[in-house]
Coordinates of C-alpha atoms in Angstrom, one line a residue:
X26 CA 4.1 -12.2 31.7
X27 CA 1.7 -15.0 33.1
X28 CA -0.5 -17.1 30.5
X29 CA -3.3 -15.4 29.1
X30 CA -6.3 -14.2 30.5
X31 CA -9.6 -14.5 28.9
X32 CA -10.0 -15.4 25.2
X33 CA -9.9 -13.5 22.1
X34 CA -12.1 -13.8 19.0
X35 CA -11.6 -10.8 16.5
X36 CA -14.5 -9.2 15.6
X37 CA -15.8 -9.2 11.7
X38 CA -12.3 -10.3 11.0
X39 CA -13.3 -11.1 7.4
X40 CA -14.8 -8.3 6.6
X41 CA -12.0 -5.9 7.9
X42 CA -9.7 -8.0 5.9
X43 CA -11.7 -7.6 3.3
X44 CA -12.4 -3.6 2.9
X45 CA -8.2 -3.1 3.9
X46 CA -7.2 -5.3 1.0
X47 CA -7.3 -2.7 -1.9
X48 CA -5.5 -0.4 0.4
X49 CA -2.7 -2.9 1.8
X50 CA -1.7 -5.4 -1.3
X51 CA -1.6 -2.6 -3.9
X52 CA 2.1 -3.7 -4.1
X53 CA 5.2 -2.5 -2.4
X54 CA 5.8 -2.0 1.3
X55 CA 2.4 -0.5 2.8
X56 CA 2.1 0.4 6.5
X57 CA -1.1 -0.4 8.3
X58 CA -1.9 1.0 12.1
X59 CA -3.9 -0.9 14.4
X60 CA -4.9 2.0 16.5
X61 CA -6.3 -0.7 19.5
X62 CA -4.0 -3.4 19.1
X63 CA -5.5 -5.8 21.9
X64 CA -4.7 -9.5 21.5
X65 CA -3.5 -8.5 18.1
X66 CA -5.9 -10.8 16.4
X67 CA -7.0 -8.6 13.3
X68 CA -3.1 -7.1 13.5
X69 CA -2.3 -10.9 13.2
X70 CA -4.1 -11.8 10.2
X71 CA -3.3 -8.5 8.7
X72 CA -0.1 -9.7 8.2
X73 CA -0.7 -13.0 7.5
X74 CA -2.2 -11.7 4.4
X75 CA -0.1 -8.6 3.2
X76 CA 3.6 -9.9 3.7
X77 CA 4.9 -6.3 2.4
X78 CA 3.1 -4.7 4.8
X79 CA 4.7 -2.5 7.6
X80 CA 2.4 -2.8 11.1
X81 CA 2.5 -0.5 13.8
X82 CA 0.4 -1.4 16.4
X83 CA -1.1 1.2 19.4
X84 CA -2.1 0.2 22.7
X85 CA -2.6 1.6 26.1
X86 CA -3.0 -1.5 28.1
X87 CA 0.7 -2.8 28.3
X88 CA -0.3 -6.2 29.4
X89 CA -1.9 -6.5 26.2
X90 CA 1.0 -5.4 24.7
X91 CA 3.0 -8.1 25.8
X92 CA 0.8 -10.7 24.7
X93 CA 0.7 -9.2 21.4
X94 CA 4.6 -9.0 21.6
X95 CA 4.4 -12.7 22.0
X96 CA 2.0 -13.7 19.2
X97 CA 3.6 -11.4 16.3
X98 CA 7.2 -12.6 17.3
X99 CA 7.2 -14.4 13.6
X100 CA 6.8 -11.2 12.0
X101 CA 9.1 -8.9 14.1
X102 CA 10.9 -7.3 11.3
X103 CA 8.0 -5.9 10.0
X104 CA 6.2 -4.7 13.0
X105 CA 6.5 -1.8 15.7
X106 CA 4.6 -2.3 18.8
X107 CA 3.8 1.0 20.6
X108 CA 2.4 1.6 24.6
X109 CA 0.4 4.7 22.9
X110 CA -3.3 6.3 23.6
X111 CA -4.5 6.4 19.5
X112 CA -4.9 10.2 20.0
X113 CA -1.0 10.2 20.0
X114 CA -0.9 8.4 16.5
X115 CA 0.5 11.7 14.8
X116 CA 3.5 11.7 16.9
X117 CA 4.1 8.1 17.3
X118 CA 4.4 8.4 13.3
X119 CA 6.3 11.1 13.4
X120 CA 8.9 9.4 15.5
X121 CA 9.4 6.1 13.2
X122 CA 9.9 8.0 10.3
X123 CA 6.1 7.4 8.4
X124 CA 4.8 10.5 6.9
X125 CA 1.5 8.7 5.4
X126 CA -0.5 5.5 6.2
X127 CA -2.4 2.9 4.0
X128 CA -4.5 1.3 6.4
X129 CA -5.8 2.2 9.7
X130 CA -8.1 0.2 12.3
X131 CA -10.3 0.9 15.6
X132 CA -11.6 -1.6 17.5
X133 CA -12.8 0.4 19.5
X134 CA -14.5 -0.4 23.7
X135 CA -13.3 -2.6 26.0
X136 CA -11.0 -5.6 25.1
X137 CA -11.6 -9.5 26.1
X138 CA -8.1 -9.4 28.2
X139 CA -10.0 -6.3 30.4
X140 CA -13.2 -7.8 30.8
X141 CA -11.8 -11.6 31.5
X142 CA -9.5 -10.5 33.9
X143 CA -11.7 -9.9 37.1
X144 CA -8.4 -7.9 39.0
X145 CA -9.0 -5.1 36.4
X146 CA -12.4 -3.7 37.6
X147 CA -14.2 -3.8 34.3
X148 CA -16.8 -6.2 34.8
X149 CA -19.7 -5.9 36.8
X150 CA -20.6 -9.9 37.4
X151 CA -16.9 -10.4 39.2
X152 CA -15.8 -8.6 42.2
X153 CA -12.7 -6.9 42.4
X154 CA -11.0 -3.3 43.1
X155 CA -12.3 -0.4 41.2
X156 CA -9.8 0.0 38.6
X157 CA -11.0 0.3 35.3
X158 CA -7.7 1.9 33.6
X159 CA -6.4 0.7 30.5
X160 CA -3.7 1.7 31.0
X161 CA -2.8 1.2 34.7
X162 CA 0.5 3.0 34.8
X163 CA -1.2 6.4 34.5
X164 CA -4.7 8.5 35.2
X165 CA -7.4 8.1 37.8
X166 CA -9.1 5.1 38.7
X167 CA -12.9 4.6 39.1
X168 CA -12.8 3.9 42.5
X169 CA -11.3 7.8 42.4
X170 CA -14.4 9.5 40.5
X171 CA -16.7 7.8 42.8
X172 CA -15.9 8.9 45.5
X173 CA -14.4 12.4 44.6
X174 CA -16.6 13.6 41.9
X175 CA -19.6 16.0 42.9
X176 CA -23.3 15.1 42.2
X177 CA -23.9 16.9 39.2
X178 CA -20.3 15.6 37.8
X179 CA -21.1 12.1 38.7
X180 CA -24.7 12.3 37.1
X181 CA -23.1 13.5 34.1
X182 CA -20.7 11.1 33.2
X183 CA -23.5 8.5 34.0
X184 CA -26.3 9.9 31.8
X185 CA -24.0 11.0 28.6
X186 CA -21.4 8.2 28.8
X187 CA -23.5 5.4 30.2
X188 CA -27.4 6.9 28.3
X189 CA -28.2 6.1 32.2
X190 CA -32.2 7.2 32.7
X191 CA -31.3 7.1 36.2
X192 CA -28.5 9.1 36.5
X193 CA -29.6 11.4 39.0
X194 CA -30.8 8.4 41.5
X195 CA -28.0 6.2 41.0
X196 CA -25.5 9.3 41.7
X197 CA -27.4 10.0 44.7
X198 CA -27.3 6.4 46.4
X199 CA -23.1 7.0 45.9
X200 CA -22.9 10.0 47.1
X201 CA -25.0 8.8 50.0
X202 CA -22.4 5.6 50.3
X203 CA -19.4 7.2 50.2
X204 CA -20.6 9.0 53.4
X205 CA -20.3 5.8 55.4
X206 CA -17.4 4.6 54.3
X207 CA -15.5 4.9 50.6
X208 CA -16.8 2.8 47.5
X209 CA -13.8 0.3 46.2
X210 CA -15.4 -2.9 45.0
X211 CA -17.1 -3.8 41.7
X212 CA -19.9 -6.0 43.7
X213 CA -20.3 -2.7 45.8
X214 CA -20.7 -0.4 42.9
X215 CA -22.8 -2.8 41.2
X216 CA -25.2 -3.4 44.1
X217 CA -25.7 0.0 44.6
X218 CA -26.7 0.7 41.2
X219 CA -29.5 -2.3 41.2
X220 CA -31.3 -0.8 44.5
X221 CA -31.0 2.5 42.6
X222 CA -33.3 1.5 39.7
X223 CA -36.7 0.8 40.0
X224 CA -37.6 -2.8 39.4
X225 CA -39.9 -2.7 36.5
X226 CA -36.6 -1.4 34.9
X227 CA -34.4 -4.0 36.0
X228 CA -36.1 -6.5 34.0
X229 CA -35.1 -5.2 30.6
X230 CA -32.1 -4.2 29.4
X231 CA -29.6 -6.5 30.7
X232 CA -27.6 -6.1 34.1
X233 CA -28.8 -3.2 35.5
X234 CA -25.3 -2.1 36.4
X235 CA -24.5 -2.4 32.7
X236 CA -24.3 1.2 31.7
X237 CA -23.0 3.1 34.6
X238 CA -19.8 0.4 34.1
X239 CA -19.5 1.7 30.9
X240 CA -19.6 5.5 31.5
X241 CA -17.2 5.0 34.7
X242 CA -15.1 3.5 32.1
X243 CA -15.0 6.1 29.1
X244 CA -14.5 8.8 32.1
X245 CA -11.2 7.0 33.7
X246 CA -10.1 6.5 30.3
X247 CA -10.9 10.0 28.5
X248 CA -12.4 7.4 25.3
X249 CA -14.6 9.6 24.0
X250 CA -12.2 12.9 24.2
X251 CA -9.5 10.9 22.5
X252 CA -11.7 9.6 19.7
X253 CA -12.3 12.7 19.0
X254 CA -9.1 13.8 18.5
X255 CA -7.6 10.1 16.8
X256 CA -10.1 10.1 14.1
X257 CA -9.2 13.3 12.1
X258 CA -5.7 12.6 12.9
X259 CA -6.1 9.1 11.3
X260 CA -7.7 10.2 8.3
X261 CA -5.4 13.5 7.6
X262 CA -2.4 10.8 7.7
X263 CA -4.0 8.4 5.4
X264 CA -2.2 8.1 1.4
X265 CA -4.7 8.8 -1.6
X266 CA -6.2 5.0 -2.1
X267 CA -5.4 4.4 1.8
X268 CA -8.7 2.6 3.8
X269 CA -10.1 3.1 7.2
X270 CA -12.3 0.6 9.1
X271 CA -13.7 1.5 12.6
X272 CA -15.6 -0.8 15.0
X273 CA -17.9 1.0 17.2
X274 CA -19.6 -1.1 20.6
X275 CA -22.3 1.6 21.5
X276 CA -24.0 4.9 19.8
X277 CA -21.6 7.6 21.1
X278 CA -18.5 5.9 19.5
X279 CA -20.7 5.1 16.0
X280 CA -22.0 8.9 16.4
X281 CA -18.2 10.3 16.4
X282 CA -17.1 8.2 13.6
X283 CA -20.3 9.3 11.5
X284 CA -19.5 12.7 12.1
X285 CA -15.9 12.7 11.8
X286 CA -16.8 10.9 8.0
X287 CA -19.4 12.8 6.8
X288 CA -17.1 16.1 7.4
X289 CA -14.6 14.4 4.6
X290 CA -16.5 13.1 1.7
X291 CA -19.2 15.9 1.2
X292 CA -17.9 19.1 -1.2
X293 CA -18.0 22.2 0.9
X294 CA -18.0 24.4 -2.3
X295 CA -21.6 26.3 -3.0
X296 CA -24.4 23.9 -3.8
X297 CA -25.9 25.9 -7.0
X298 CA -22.3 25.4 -9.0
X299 CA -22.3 23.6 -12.0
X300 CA -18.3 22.6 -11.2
X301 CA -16.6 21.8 -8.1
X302 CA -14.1 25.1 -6.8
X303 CA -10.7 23.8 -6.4
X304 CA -10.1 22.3 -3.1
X305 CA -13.8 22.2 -2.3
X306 CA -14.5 18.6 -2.9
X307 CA -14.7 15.5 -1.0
X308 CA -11.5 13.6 0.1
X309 CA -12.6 10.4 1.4
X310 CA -15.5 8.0 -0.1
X311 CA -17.6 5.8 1.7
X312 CA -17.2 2.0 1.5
X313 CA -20.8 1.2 2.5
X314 CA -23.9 2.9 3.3
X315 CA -24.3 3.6 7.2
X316 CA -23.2 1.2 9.6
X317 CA -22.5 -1.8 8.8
X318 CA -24.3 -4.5 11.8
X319 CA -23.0 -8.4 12.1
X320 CA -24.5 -11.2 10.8
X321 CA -26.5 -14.0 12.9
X322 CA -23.1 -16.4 12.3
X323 CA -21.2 -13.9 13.4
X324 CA -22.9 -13.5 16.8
X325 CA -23.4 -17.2 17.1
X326 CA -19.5 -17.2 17.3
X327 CA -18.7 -14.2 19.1
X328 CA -21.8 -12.9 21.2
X329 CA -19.4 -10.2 22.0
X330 CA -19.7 -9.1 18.6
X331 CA -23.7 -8.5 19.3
X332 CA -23.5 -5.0 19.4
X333 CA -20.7 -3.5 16.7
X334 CA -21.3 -1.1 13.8
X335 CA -18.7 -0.9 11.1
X336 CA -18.1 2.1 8.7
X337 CA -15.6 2.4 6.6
X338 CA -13.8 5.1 4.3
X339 CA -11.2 5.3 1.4
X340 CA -9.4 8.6 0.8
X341 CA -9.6 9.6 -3.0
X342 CA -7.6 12.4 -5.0
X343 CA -9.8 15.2 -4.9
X344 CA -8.3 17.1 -8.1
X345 CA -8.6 13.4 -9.8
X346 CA -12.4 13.2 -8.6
X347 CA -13.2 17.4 -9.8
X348 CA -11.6 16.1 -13.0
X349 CA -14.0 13.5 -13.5
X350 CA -17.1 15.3 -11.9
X351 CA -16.0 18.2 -14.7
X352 CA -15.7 16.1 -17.7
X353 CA -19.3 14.5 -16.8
X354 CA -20.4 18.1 -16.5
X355 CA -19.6 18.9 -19.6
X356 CA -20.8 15.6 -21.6
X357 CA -23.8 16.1 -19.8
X358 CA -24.1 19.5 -21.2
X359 CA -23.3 18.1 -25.2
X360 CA -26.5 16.1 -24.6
X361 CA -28.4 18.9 -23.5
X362 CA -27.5 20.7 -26.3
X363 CA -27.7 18.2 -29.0
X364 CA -31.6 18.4 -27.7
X365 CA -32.3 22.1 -27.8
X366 CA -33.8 23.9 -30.5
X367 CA -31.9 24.2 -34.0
X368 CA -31.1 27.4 -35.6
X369 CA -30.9 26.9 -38.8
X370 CA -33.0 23.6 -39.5
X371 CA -36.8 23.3 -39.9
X372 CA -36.4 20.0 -37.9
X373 CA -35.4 22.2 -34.9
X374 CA -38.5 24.5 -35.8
X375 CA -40.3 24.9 -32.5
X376 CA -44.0 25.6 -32.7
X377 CA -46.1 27.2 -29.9
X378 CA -49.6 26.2 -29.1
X379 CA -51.6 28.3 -31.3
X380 CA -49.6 26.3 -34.0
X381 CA -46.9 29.2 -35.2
X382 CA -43.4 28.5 -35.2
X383 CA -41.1 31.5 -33.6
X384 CA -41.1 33.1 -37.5
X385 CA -45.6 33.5 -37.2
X386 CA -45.5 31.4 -39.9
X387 CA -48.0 28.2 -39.8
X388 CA -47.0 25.2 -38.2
X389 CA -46.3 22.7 -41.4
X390 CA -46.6 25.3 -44.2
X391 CA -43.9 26.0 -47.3

């Protein structure tokens, strides 16, 4: 392993230390997963803080996996280091022996090792073979979908992956590339997409190259599919009282996590019942309202951190909650009946309008 490429600043590292704390130093050995390990920066200071806790770390990338090897050598009796996809997590657990979890992260996107080291293909400002793998011993490479993938397949990827307006144009000017002579550099790839955009467009926005780099990326790395698949996963293995924190980089991750949140913490008994049905309730509770977006210091010190959205979720004991929710239920009911009508009291006499209680007799009479 050479010296490190690039540099790593973890991203809202206080508050991900912050919202795992309940979950990780409620005493006793605890077992956190960093489900995108990376430069092992929040995985790091995880452990730092929580010296009972148990990490097992997932990454594709297994150059990052070295230098992660490297950095958490102090804590190596404590810590398993994977070469995993985080859709695998259930069977990576399964194999060391970890039924349930207590904390699980995604920092989710691209990592600083991939976009500082300009041999990998992620960035669009450097020049260099059209890789874009995580993982580079496995799976198709972006110079591959290029110049294999038909014109309404390449269009696709670029307008649901990369929200590209001008997907159909910019798949066109490839299509009509690759006819000449195959696509397999960045600068390439990145020129072509410029001329491809009108220039009105290209001077908002950022590089104009920016998004179709992004959806060549989830494609050659199947993101989106395995998020999909990870997040349930994650959450079905976390303990009662165990925490969740996911950092999203652009709408189609956030829009996942939403989703797979909102499925766990609303009741899916019938709306006009007084009570929860058993096993209808919620099983996860939301730490915060939406997504959670950095703050200006935060950006100041890591400009990658620009564009993250944070949500977060605790898994609660849903025959502990329908307890509760009963026992308000039925206090709130004692009220309501200590304010209804007596029946044996002229205090609890009620009159109607044309001043006659529910006897005929006068209102105020003996």
């Amino acid at each position: 392993m050479g010296e490190l490429r690039g540099t790593h600043v973890p991203v809202l590292l206080e508050r991900c230390l912050e919202l795992l704390a309940p979950a990780l130093g409620r005493g006793g050995r605890t077992v956190h997963v960093d489900a995108t390990l990376g430069l092992a920066g929040h995985a790091e200071a995880v452990l730092q803080a929580h010296p009972e806790t148990v990490l097992i770390g997932l990454d594709r990338d297994t150059e990052a996996l070295a230098h992660a090897r490297v950095r958490l050598a102090r804590f190596a009796d404590r810590v398993h280091l994977e070469h995993a996809v985080y859709d695998e997590l259930p069977e990576v657990l399964d194999r060391l022996g970890y039924p349930g979890i207590d904390g699980i992260l995604f920092d989710l996107g691209v990592s600083s090792l991939q976009l500082d080291a300009p041999d990998r293909g992620f960035a669009y400002a450097q020049d260099a073979p059209l890789d874009m793998r995580m993982d580079q011993t496995r799976g198709v490479t972006a110079e591959e979908v290029v110049n294999t993938y038909s014109h309404p397949d390449l269009a696709r990827v670029l307008r649901v992956y990369g929200e590209e307006k001008f997907a159909g144009r910019i798949a066109s000017a490839i299509l009509r590339e690759r006819e000449r002579a195959p696509i397999t550099s960045s600068a390439r790839l990145a020129e072509l997409v410029r001329e491809s955009i009108p220039a009105p467009a290209r001077r908002t926005g950022g590089h104009p190259a920016k998004r179709t780099f992004q959806a060549l990326r989830i494609e050659v790395n199947r993101e989106l599919a395995a998020l999909e698949t990870a997040l349930p996963a994650a959450l079905d293995r976390l303990n009662v009282g165990g925490r969740m924190v996911v950092l999203s980089y652009h709408s189609l991750e956030d829009r996942l996590t939403k989703a797979a949140l909102a499925e766990r913490v609303r009741s899916k008994g019938p709306i006009d019942l007084p009570v929860e049905l058993p096993g209808s309730g919620p099983t996860f509770r939301l730490l915060s309202r939406g997504a959670e977006l950095p703050g200006e210091v935060e950006v100041a010190a890591n400009p990658r951190a620009a564009s993250v959205r944070l949500r977060a979720a605790e898994r609660i004991d849903p025959n502990a909650e329908q307890q509760g929710r009963t026992d308000r239920e039925r206090s709130r009911r004692r009220v309501k009946a200590m304010h209804q009508p007596g029946t044996g009291s002229t205090a609890g006499t009620v009159v109607d309008p044309g001043g006659r209680d529910r006897d005929g007799r006068r209102g105020g009479g003996t």
